[in-house]
mmCIF file of N, CA and C in Angstrom:
data_model
loop_
_atom_site.group_PDB
_atom_site.id
_atom_site.type_symbol
_atom_site.label_atom_id
_atom_site.label_comp_id
_atom_site.label_asym_id
_atom_site.label_seq_id
_atom_site.Cartn_x
_atom_site.Cartn_y
_atom_site.Cartn_z
ATOM 1 N N GLN A 271 83.051 -114.841 173.351
ATOM 2 C CA GLN A 271 81.992 -114.179 174.217
ATOM 3 C C GLN A 271 82.871 -113.643 175.384
ATOM 4 N N VAL A 272 82.684 -112.469 175.624
ATOM 5 C CA VAL A 272 83.469 -111.535 176.539
ATOM 6 C C VAL A 272 82.192 -111.498 177.906
ATOM 7 N N GLN A 273 82.469 -111.722 179.120
ATOM 8 C CA GLN A 273 82.003 -111.431 180.423
ATOM 9 C C GLN A 273 82.288 -109.863 180.717
ATOM 10 N N LEU A 274 81.322 -109.198 180.984
ATOM 11 C CA LEU A 274 81.286 -108.054 181.520
ATOM 12 C C LEU A 274 80.659 -107.643 182.673
ATOM 13 N N ALA A 275 80.995 -106.503 183.625
ATOM 14 C CA ALA A 275 80.762 -106.213 184.890
ATOM 15 C C ALA A 275 80.160 -105.249 185.040
ATOM 16 N N GLU A 276 79.573 -104.177 185.300
ATOM 17 C CA GLU A 276 79.483 -102.884 185.217
ATOM 18 C C GLU A 276 79.617 -102.592 187.064
ATOM 19 N N SER A 277 79.685 -101.403 187.226
ATOM 20 C CA SER A 277 79.869 -100.806 188.602
ATOM 21 C C SER A 277 79.636 -99.288 188.521
ATOM 22 N N GLY A 278 79.471 -98.604 189.370
ATOM 23 C CA GLY A 278 79.185 -97.532 189.708
ATOM 24 C C GLY A 278 77.808 -96.400 189.504
ATOM 25 N N GLY A 279 76.806 -97.256 189.687
ATOM 26 C CA GLY A 279 75.479 -96.763 189.718
ATOM 27 C C GLY A 279 75.074 -96.333 191.203
ATOM 28 N N GLY A 280 73.863 -95.410 190.997
ATOM 29 C CA GLY A 280 73.626 -95.341 192.650
ATOM 30 C C GLY A 280 72.792 -93.968 192.519
ATOM 31 N N LEU A 281 72.769 -93.261 193.343
ATOM 32 C CA LEU A 281 71.566 -92.146 193.566
ATOM 33 C C LEU A 281 72.104 -90.762 193.605
ATOM 34 N N VAL A 282 71.917 -89.837 192.577
ATOM 35 C CA VAL A 282 72.698 -88.747 192.597
ATOM 36 C C VAL A 282 71.667 -87.708 192.793
ATOM 37 N N GLN A 283 71.890 -86.371 193.011
ATOM 38 C CA GLN A 283 71.024 -85.330 192.882
ATOM 39 C C GLN A 283 71.412 -84.781 191.493
ATOM 40 N N ALA A 284 69.959 -84.214 190.860
ATOM 41 C CA ALA A 284 69.987 -83.532 189.379
ATOM 42 C C ALA A 284 71.294 -82.477 189.624
ATOM 43 N N GLY A 285 71.843 -82.782 188.403
ATOM 44 C CA GLY A 285 73.164 -81.981 188.267
ATOM 45 C C GLY A 285 74.445 -82.449 188.834
ATOM 46 N N GLY A 286 74.295 -83.588 189.040
ATOM 47 C CA GLY A 286 75.565 -84.240 189.975
ATOM 48 C C GLY A 286 76.365 -84.919 188.782
ATOM 49 N N SER A 287 77.231 -85.836 189.251
ATOM 50 C CA SER A 287 77.940 -86.538 188.309
ATOM 51 C C SER A 287 78.377 -88.090 188.795
ATOM 52 N N LEU A 288 78.213 -88.943 187.803
ATOM 53 C CA LEU A 288 78.676 -90.600 188.385
ATOM 54 C C LEU A 288 79.337 -91.074 187.162
ATOM 55 N N ARG A 289 80.345 -91.676 187.565
ATOM 56 C CA ARG A 289 80.801 -92.698 186.725
ATOM 57 C C ARG A 289 80.922 -94.511 186.816
ATOM 58 N N LEU A 290 80.540 -94.419 185.851
ATOM 59 C CA LEU A 290 80.219 -96.022 185.371
ATOM 60 C C LEU A 290 81.377 -96.758 184.734
ATOM 61 N N SER A 291 81.946 -98.052 185.365
ATOM 62 C CA SER A 291 82.942 -98.739 184.868
ATOM 63 C C SER A 291 82.172 -99.825 184.581
ATOM 64 N N CYS A 292 82.973 -100.624 183.451
ATOM 65 C CA CYS A 292 82.924 -102.085 182.869
ATOM 66 C C CYS A 292 83.859 -102.640 182.529
ATOM 67 N N ALA A 293 84.112 -103.897 183.787
ATOM 68 C CA ALA A 293 85.226 -104.787 183.410
ATOM 69 C C ALA A 293 84.864 -105.613 182.696
ATOM 70 N N ALA A 294 85.716 -106.206 181.818
ATOM 71 C CA ALA A 294 85.669 -106.984 180.802
ATOM 72 C C ALA A 294 86.733 -108.144 181.099
ATOM 73 N N SER A 295 86.003 -109.450 180.614
ATOM 74 C CA SER A 295 86.965 -110.782 181.043
ATOM 75 C C SER A 295 86.775 -111.416 179.771
ATOM 76 N N GLY A 296 87.317 -112.338 179.552
ATOM 77 C CA GLY A 296 87.134 -113.599 178.372
ATOM 78 C C GLY A 296 88.011 -112.830 177.437
ATOM 79 N N ARG A 297 87.200 -113.065 175.542
ATOM 80 C CA ARG A 297 88.171 -112.620 174.509
ATOM 81 C C ARG A 297 87.917 -111.079 174.809
ATOM 82 N N THR A 298 88.695 -110.516 175.211
ATOM 83 C CA THR A 298 88.745 -108.966 175.580
ATOM 84 C C THR A 298 89.258 -108.444 173.925
ATOM 85 N N ALA A 299 90.301 -108.969 173.719
ATOM 86 C CA ALA A 299 90.899 -108.512 172.632
ATOM 87 C C ALA A 299 90.258 -108.824 171.233
ATOM 88 N N SER A 300 88.964 -109.600 171.290
ATOM 89 C CA SER A 300 88.890 -109.829 170.207
ATOM 90 C C SER A 300 87.628 -108.804 169.927
ATOM 91 N N SER A 301 87.160 -108.232 170.576
ATOM 92 C CA SER A 301 85.619 -107.240 171.039
ATOM 93 C C SER A 301 86.129 -106.097 169.847
ATOM 94 N N ASP A 302 85.057 -106.218 168.965
ATOM 95 C CA ASP A 302 85.162 -105.113 167.823
ATOM 96 C C ASP A 302 84.748 -103.724 168.481
ATOM 97 N N ALA A 303 83.613 -103.827 169.427
ATOM 98 C CA ALA A 303 83.117 -102.510 169.845
ATOM 99 C C ALA A 303 82.471 -102.695 171.148
ATOM 100 N N MET A 304 82.762 -101.545 171.820
ATOM 101 C CA MET A 304 81.895 -101.732 173.109
ATOM 102 C C MET A 304 81.101 -100.709 173.540
ATOM 103 N N GLY A 305 79.887 -100.694 174.342
ATOM 104 C CA GLY A 305 78.932 -99.404 174.309
ATOM 105 C C GLY A 305 78.159 -99.632 175.605
ATOM 106 N N TRP A 306 77.525 -98.475 175.778
ATOM 107 C CA TRP A 306 76.726 -98.296 177.004
ATOM 108 C C TRP A 306 75.151 -98.197 176.436
ATOM 109 N N PHE A 307 74.152 -98.789 176.723
ATOM 110 C CA PHE A 307 72.903 -98.609 176.788
ATOM 111 C C PHE A 307 72.294 -98.431 178.039
ATOM 112 N N ARG A 308 70.901 -98.046 178.089
ATOM 113 C CA ARG A 308 70.119 -97.947 179.161
ATOM 114 C C ARG A 308 68.569 -98.161 179.078
ATOM 115 N N GLN A 309 67.677 -98.744 179.946
ATOM 116 C CA GLN A 309 66.839 -99.216 180.061
ATOM 117 C C GLN A 309 65.772 -98.631 181.248
ATOM 118 N N ALA A 310 64.878 -97.608 180.903
ATOM 119 C CA ALA A 310 64.049 -97.119 182.047
ATOM 120 C C ALA A 310 62.861 -97.952 182.021
ATOM 121 N N PRO A 311 62.131 -98.097 183.179
ATOM 122 C CA PRO A 311 60.924 -98.896 183.100
ATOM 123 C C PRO A 311 59.888 -98.842 182.490
ATOM 124 N N GLY A 312 59.424 -99.539 181.618
ATOM 125 C CA GLY A 312 58.430 -99.543 180.521
ATOM 126 C C GLY A 312 58.966 -99.281 179.371
ATOM 127 N N LYS A 313 60.158 -98.944 179.187
ATOM 128 C CA LYS A 313 60.414 -98.480 177.836
ATOM 129 C C LYS A 313 61.465 -99.511 177.203
ATOM 130 N N GLY A 314 62.182 -99.238 176.075
ATOM 131 C CA GLY A 314 63.219 -100.426 175.354
ATOM 132 C C GLY A 314 64.709 -99.871 175.672
ATOM 133 N N ARG A 315 65.587 -100.589 175.141
ATOM 134 C CA ARG A 315 66.767 -100.575 175.724
ATOM 135 C C ARG A 315 66.805 -99.305 174.585
ATOM 136 N N GLU A 316 67.615 -98.397 175.199
ATOM 137 C CA GLU A 316 68.190 -97.261 174.766
ATOM 138 C C GLU A 316 69.726 -96.679 174.496
ATOM 139 N N PHE A 317 70.131 -96.754 173.065
ATOM 140 C CA PHE A 317 71.785 -96.360 172.921
ATOM 141 C C PHE A 317 72.420 -95.060 173.895
ATOM 142 N N VAL A 318 73.239 -95.402 174.158
ATOM 143 C CA VAL A 318 73.819 -93.895 175.144
ATOM 144 C C VAL A 318 74.993 -93.465 174.508
ATOM 145 N N ALA A 319 76.189 -94.606 174.611
ATOM 146 C CA ALA A 319 77.451 -94.223 173.760
ATOM 147 C C ALA A 319 78.393 -95.645 173.249
ATOM 148 N N THR A 320 79.258 -95.494 172.415
ATOM 149 C CA THR A 320 80.095 -96.531 172.030
ATOM 150 C C THR A 320 81.200 -96.149 171.551
ATOM 151 N N THR A 321 81.881 -96.984 171.432
ATOM 152 C CA THR A 321 83.833 -96.607 170.707
ATOM 153 C C THR A 321 84.192 -98.001 170.534
ATOM 154 N N ARG A 322 85.131 -97.685 169.436
ATOM 155 C CA ARG A 322 85.951 -98.655 169.024
ATOM 156 C C ARG A 322 87.245 -98.203 169.421
ATOM 157 N N TRP A 323 88.414 -99.154 169.039
ATOM 158 C CA TRP A 323 89.559 -98.779 169.421
ATOM 159 C C TRP A 323 90.759 -99.636 169.001
ATOM 160 N N SER A 324 92.035 -98.867 168.892
ATOM 161 C CA SER A 324 93.182 -99.956 168.688
ATOM 162 C C SER A 324 94.359 -99.666 169.136
ATOM 163 N N GLY A 325 94.957 -100.717 169.828
ATOM 164 C CA GLY A 325 96.135 -100.424 170.520
ATOM 165 C C GLY A 325 95.601 -99.541 171.531
ATOM 166 N N GLY A 326 94.825 -99.895 172.558
ATOM 167 C CA GLY A 326 94.288 -98.994 173.851
ATOM 168 C C GLY A 326 93.901 -97.634 173.127
ATOM 169 N N ASN A 327 94.191 -96.991 171.837
ATOM 170 C CA ASN A 327 93.728 -95.630 171.830
ATOM 171 C C ASN A 327 92.425 -95.699 171.099
ATOM 172 N N THR A 328 91.201 -94.857 171.635
ATOM 173 C CA THR A 328 90.069 -94.663 170.926
ATOM 174 C C THR A 328 90.148 -93.815 169.640
ATOM 175 N N TYR A 329 89.634 -94.623 168.534
ATOM 176 C CA TYR A 329 89.655 -93.873 167.594
ATOM 177 C C TYR A 329 88.266 -93.655 166.996
ATOM 178 N N TYR A 330 87.160 -93.870 167.713
ATOM 179 C CA TYR A 330 85.796 -93.784 167.042
ATOM 180 C C TYR A 330 85.093 -93.860 168.270
ATOM 181 N N ALA A 331 84.163 -92.539 168.485
ATOM 182 C CA ALA A 331 83.628 -92.576 169.581
ATOM 183 C C ALA A 331 81.920 -92.012 169.135
ATOM 184 N N ASP A 332 80.656 -92.374 169.578
ATOM 185 C CA ASP A 332 79.310 -91.824 169.394
ATOM 186 C C ASP A 332 78.451 -92.119 170.401
ATOM 187 N N TYR A 333 77.909 -91.197 170.793
ATOM 188 C CA TYR A 333 76.965 -90.860 171.344
ATOM 189 C C TYR A 333 75.452 -90.271 171.119
ATOM 190 N N ALA A 334 74.058 -90.871 171.912
ATOM 191 C CA ALA A 334 73.042 -90.230 171.654
ATOM 192 C C ALA A 334 73.041 -88.763 171.745
ATOM 193 N N ASP A 335 72.027 -88.143 171.258
ATOM 194 C CA ASP A 335 71.980 -86.667 171.017
ATOM 195 C C ASP A 335 71.379 -85.991 172.832
ATOM 196 N N SER A 336 70.660 -87.236 173.016
ATOM 197 C CA SER A 336 70.596 -86.741 174.647
ATOM 198 C C SER A 336 71.395 -86.798 175.715
ATOM 199 N N VAL A 337 72.435 -87.322 175.221
ATOM 200 C CA VAL A 337 73.767 -87.166 176.320
ATOM 201 C C VAL A 337 75.058 -86.638 175.879
ATOM 202 N N LYS A 338 74.880 -86.246 174.525
ATOM 203 C CA LYS A 338 75.644 -85.556 174.125
ATOM 204 C C LYS A 338 76.329 -84.316 174.432
ATOM 205 N N GLY A 339 77.894 -84.051 174.782
ATOM 206 C CA GLY A 339 78.146 -82.969 175.641
ATOM 207 C C GLY A 339 77.727 -83.289 177.273
ATOM 208 N N ARG A 340 77.320 -84.203 177.438
ATOM 209 C CA ARG A 340 76.988 -84.350 179.314
ATOM 210 C C ARG A 340 77.971 -85.623 179.420
ATOM 211 N N PHE A 341 77.956 -86.496 178.362
ATOM 212 C CA PHE A 341 78.534 -87.736 178.963
ATOM 213 C C PHE A 341 79.788 -88.172 178.038
ATOM 214 N N THR A 342 80.874 -88.850 178.565
ATOM 215 C CA THR A 342 81.785 -89.190 178.180
ATOM 216 C C THR A 342 82.477 -90.815 177.772
ATOM 217 N N ILE A 343 82.211 -91.438 176.997
ATOM 218 C CA ILE A 343 82.723 -92.911 176.971
ATOM 219 C C ILE A 343 84.425 -92.901 176.621
ATOM 220 N N SER A 344 84.930 -93.826 177.496
ATOM 221 C CA SER A 344 86.546 -93.629 177.238
ATOM 222 C C SER A 344 86.920 -95.289 177.763
ATOM 223 N N ARG A 345 88.074 -95.007 177.863
ATOM 224 C CA ARG A 345 88.896 -96.384 178.216
ATOM 225 C C ARG A 345 90.079 -96.505 178.969
ATOM 226 N N GLY A 346 89.974 -97.052 180.140
ATOM 227 C CA GLY A 346 91.279 -96.757 180.840
ATOM 228 C C GLY A 346 92.535 -97.234 180.403
ATOM 229 N N ASN A 347 93.634 -97.101 181.019
ATOM 230 C CA ASN A 347 94.908 -97.776 180.883
ATOM 231 C C ASN A 347 94.673 -99.232 180.970
ATOM 232 N N ALA A 348 94.125 -99.742 181.685
ATOM 233 C CA ALA A 348 93.807 -101.490 181.431
ATOM 234 C C ALA A 348 92.942 -101.420 180.166
ATOM 235 N N LYS A 349 93.322 -102.631 179.722
ATOM 236 C CA LYS A 349 92.343 -102.595 177.877
ATOM 237 C C LYS A 349 91.090 -103.399 178.651
ATOM 238 N N ASN A 350 90.851 -103.849 179.431
ATOM 239 C CA ASN A 350 89.616 -104.686 179.551
ATOM 240 C C ASN A 350 88.972 -103.859 180.309
ATOM 241 N N THR A 351 88.885 -102.660 180.395
ATOM 242 C CA THR A 351 87.714 -101.656 181.080
ATOM 243 C C THR A 351 87.615 -100.432 180.034
ATOM 244 N N VAL A 352 86.252 -99.867 180.243
ATOM 245 C CA VAL A 352 85.415 -99.042 179.745
ATOM 246 C C VAL A 352 84.974 -98.381 180.734
ATOM 247 N N TYR A 353 84.872 -97.014 180.591
ATOM 248 C CA TYR A 353 84.281 -96.234 181.349
ATOM 249 C C TYR A 353 82.998 -95.495 180.735
ATOM 250 N N LEU A 354 82.245 -94.721 181.869
ATOM 251 C CA LEU A 354 81.272 -93.860 181.200
ATOM 252 C C LEU A 354 80.902 -92.884 182.388
ATOM 253 N N GLN A 355 81.549 -91.143 182.108
ATOM 254 C CA GLN A 355 81.489 -90.413 182.605
ATOM 255 C C GLN A 355 80.368 -89.723 182.358
ATOM 256 N N MET A 356 79.560 -89.332 183.549
ATOM 257 C CA MET A 356 77.889 -88.761 183.219
ATOM 258 C C MET A 356 78.021 -87.480 184.253
ATOM 259 N N ASN A 357 78.204 -86.505 183.715
ATOM 260 C CA ASN A 357 77.947 -85.029 184.109
ATOM 261 C C ASN A 357 76.355 -84.430 184.112
ATOM 262 N N SER A 358 76.143 -83.505 184.905
ATOM 263 C CA SER A 358 75.020 -82.924 184.643
ATOM 264 C C SER A 358 73.592 -83.911 184.590
ATOM 265 N N LEU A 359 73.628 -84.493 185.343
ATOM 266 C CA LEU A 359 72.485 -85.448 185.200
ATOM 267 C C LEU A 359 71.529 -85.141 185.659
ATOM 268 N N LYS A 360 70.211 -85.549 184.796
ATOM 269 C CA LYS A 360 68.964 -85.105 184.785
ATOM 270 C C LYS A 360 68.113 -86.533 185.159
ATOM 271 N N PRO A 361 67.027 -85.915 185.812
ATOM 272 C CA PRO A 361 65.757 -87.169 186.306
ATOM 273 C C PRO A 361 65.732 -88.129 185.072
ATOM 274 N N GLU A 362 65.483 -87.494 183.699
ATOM 275 C CA GLU A 362 65.419 -88.451 182.690
ATOM 276 C C GLU A 362 66.524 -89.415 182.450
ATOM 277 N N ASP A 363 67.569 -89.367 182.892
ATOM 278 C CA ASP A 363 68.870 -90.343 183.013
ATOM 279 C C ASP A 363 68.534 -91.461 183.666
ATOM 280 N N THR A 364 67.244 -91.524 184.512
ATOM 281 C CA THR A 364 67.543 -92.430 185.331
ATOM 282 C C THR A 364 66.950 -94.004 184.412
ATOM 283 N N ALA A 365 67.679 -94.557 184.876
ATOM 284 C CA ALA A 365 67.819 -96.164 184.090
ATOM 285 C C ALA A 365 68.844 -96.940 184.429
ATOM 286 N N VAL A 366 68.505 -98.241 184.110
ATOM 287 C CA VAL A 366 69.290 -99.328 184.273
ATOM 288 C C VAL A 366 70.171 -99.209 182.958
ATOM 289 N N TYR A 367 71.603 -98.981 183.648
ATOM 290 C CA TYR A 367 72.588 -98.899 182.628
ATOM 291 C C TYR A 367 73.489 -100.112 182.380
ATOM 292 N N TYR A 368 73.409 -100.303 180.891
ATOM 293 C CA TYR A 368 74.292 -101.699 180.959
ATOM 294 C C TYR A 368 75.482 -101.594 179.674
ATOM 295 N N CYS A 369 76.269 -102.465 179.944
ATOM 296 C CA CYS A 369 77.860 -102.548 179.255
ATOM 297 C C CYS A 369 77.445 -103.683 178.116
ATOM 298 N N ALA A 370 78.030 -103.265 176.748
ATOM 299 C CA ALA A 370 77.956 -104.651 175.908
ATOM 300 C C ALA A 370 79.367 -103.922 175.065
ATOM 301 N N ALA A 371 79.566 -105.496 174.631
ATOM 302 C CA ALA A 371 80.440 -105.657 173.760
ATOM 303 C C ALA A 371 80.190 -106.646 172.893
ATOM 304 N N ALA A 372 80.704 -106.334 171.750
ATOM 305 C CA ALA A 372 80.951 -107.110 170.355
ATOM 306 C C ALA A 372 81.878 -107.654 170.114
ATOM 307 N N THR A 373 81.524 -109.158 170.207
ATOM 308 C CA THR A 373 82.928 -109.879 169.607
ATOM 309 C C THR A 373 83.406 -110.397 168.465
ATOM 310 N N GLY A 374 82.466 -109.787 167.438
ATOM 311 C CA GLY A 374 82.633 -109.927 166.018
ATOM 312 C C GLY A 374 82.813 -108.654 165.675
ATOM 313 N N SER A 375 82.781 -108.609 164.211
ATOM 314 C CA SER A 375 83.124 -107.075 163.495
ATOM 315 C C SER A 375 81.531 -106.695 163.262
ATOM 316 N N ILE A 376 81.467 -105.572 163.248
ATOM 317 C CA ILE A 376 80.496 -104.688 163.523
ATOM 318 C C ILE A 376 80.648 -103.428 162.760
ATOM 319 N N THR A 377 79.612 -102.741 161.886
ATOM 320 C CA THR A 377 79.592 -101.957 160.770
ATOM 321 C C THR A 377 79.410 -100.608 162.148
ATOM 322 N N ILE A 378 80.036 -99.243 161.533
ATOM 323 C CA ILE A 378 79.834 -98.267 162.543
ATOM 324 C C ILE A 378 78.454 -97.605 162.778
ATOM 325 N N PRO A 379 77.636 -98.028 161.595
ATOM 326 C CA PRO A 379 75.920 -97.492 161.909
ATOM 327 C C PRO A 379 75.687 -98.426 162.981
ATOM 328 N N THR A 380 75.879 -99.577 162.901
ATOM 329 C CA THR A 380 75.430 -100.941 164.002
ATOM 330 C C THR A 380 75.647 -100.592 165.414
ATOM 331 N N MET A 381 76.688 -100.067 165.509
ATOM 332 C CA MET A 381 77.046 -99.874 166.926
ATOM 333 C C MET A 381 76.129 -99.218 167.713
ATOM 334 N N ARG A 382 75.209 -98.340 167.213
ATOM 335 C CA ARG A 382 74.263 -97.686 168.041
ATOM 336 C C ARG A 382 73.052 -98.871 168.098
ATOM 337 N N VAL A 383 73.136 -100.103 168.047
ATOM 338 C CA VAL A 383 72.090 -100.992 167.541
ATOM 339 C C VAL A 383 71.964 -102.004 168.930
ATOM 340 N N SER A 384 71.310 -102.075 169.822
ATOM 341 C CA SER A 384 71.881 -103.200 170.806
ATOM 342 C C SER A 384 71.791 -104.484 170.443
ATOM 343 N N ARG A 385 71.167 -104.837 169.037
ATOM 344 C CA ARG A 385 70.899 -106.295 168.541
ATOM 345 C C ARG A 385 72.087 -106.534 168.013
ATOM 346 N N ALA A 386 73.328 -105.595 167.735
ATOM 347 C CA ALA A 386 74.402 -105.968 167.281
ATOM 348 C C ALA A 386 75.348 -106.417 168.128
ATOM 349 N N TYR A 387 75.051 -106.202 169.510
ATOM 350 C CA TYR A 387 75.907 -106.780 170.712
ATOM 351 C C TYR A 387 75.568 -108.084 171.447
ATOM 352 N N ASP A 388 76.572 -108.787 171.298
ATOM 353 C CA ASP A 388 76.668 -110.254 171.954
ATOM 354 C C ASP A 388 77.117 -110.555 173.157
ATOM 355 N N SER A 389 77.564 -109.748 174.269
ATOM 356 C CA SER A 389 77.848 -110.014 175.197
ATOM 357 C C SER A 389 77.427 -108.812 176.193
ATOM 358 N N TRP A 390 76.434 -108.873 176.972
ATOM 359 C CA TRP A 390 76.318 -108.070 178.078
ATOM 360 C C TRP A 390 76.224 -107.917 179.573
ATOM 361 N N GLY A 391 76.586 -106.991 180.225
ATOM 362 C CA GLY A 391 76.285 -106.852 181.770
ATOM 363 C C GLY A 391 75.295 -107.204 182.185
ATOM 364 N N GLN A 392 75.163 -107.393 183.829
ATOM 365 C CA GLN A 392 74.060 -107.514 184.474
ATOM 366 C C GLN A 392 73.092 -105.962 184.580
ATOM 367 N N GLY A 393 73.997 -104.968 184.369
ATOM 368 C CA GLY A 393 73.284 -103.642 184.759
ATOM 369 C C GLY A 393 73.377 -102.811 185.898
ATOM 370 N N THR A 394 73.793 -101.685 186.126
ATOM 371 C CA THR A 394 73.803 -101.195 187.101
ATOM 372 C C THR A 394 72.949 -99.858 187.245
ATOM 373 N N GLN A 395 72.003 -99.838 188.527
ATOM 374 C CA GLN A 395 70.983 -98.718 188.471
ATOM 375 C C GLN A 395 71.321 -97.211 188.765
ATOM 376 N N VAL A 396 70.866 -96.086 188.213
ATOM 377 C CA VAL A 396 71.239 -94.835 188.272
ATOM 378 C C VAL A 396 70.115 -94.021 188.244
ATOM 379 N N THR A 397 69.905 -93.420 189.459
ATOM 380 C CA THR A 397 68.716 -92.931 189.991
ATOM 381 C C THR A 397 68.967 -91.346 190.226
ATOM 382 N N VAL A 398 68.442 -90.515 189.386
ATOM 383 C CA VAL A 398 68.539 -89.071 189.577
ATOM 384 C C VAL A 398 67.507 -88.280 189.890
ATOM 385 N N SER A 399 67.772 -87.931 191.057
ATOM 386 C CA SER A 399 66.547 -87.292 191.788
ATOM 387 C C SER A 399 66.569 -85.502 191.823
ATOM 388 N N SER A 400 65.421 -85.029 191.383
ATOM 389 C CA SER A 400 65.427 -83.781 191.519
ATOM 390 C C SER A 400 65.250 -82.922 192.585
#
């Protein structure tokens, strides 16, 4: 199991940008995939972005259609940090954003599914005002 802590959420005007960070501790090296999900009030947890990497280099990344071209998932030089750069934010992006990690091996299609991940952060609130 990996322990995760998100940061970087806040209030931003439509069209603005935020960068979310996720710091991982524990069995970080054993994580097969990491991703970002979000949940708005009254809605289920929604896939946002996911990535797998080897040797510190991302070799696979995927995005929800709703954020493609606006959001970018990346890993910092530190092997225990993953980021979500969010540009051109819209009010419909308002949600609690969660970082997730899979400590076991998961398939690429499963990387979009929240139930495939076994470690979750506490979430960080992102509010986009119009």
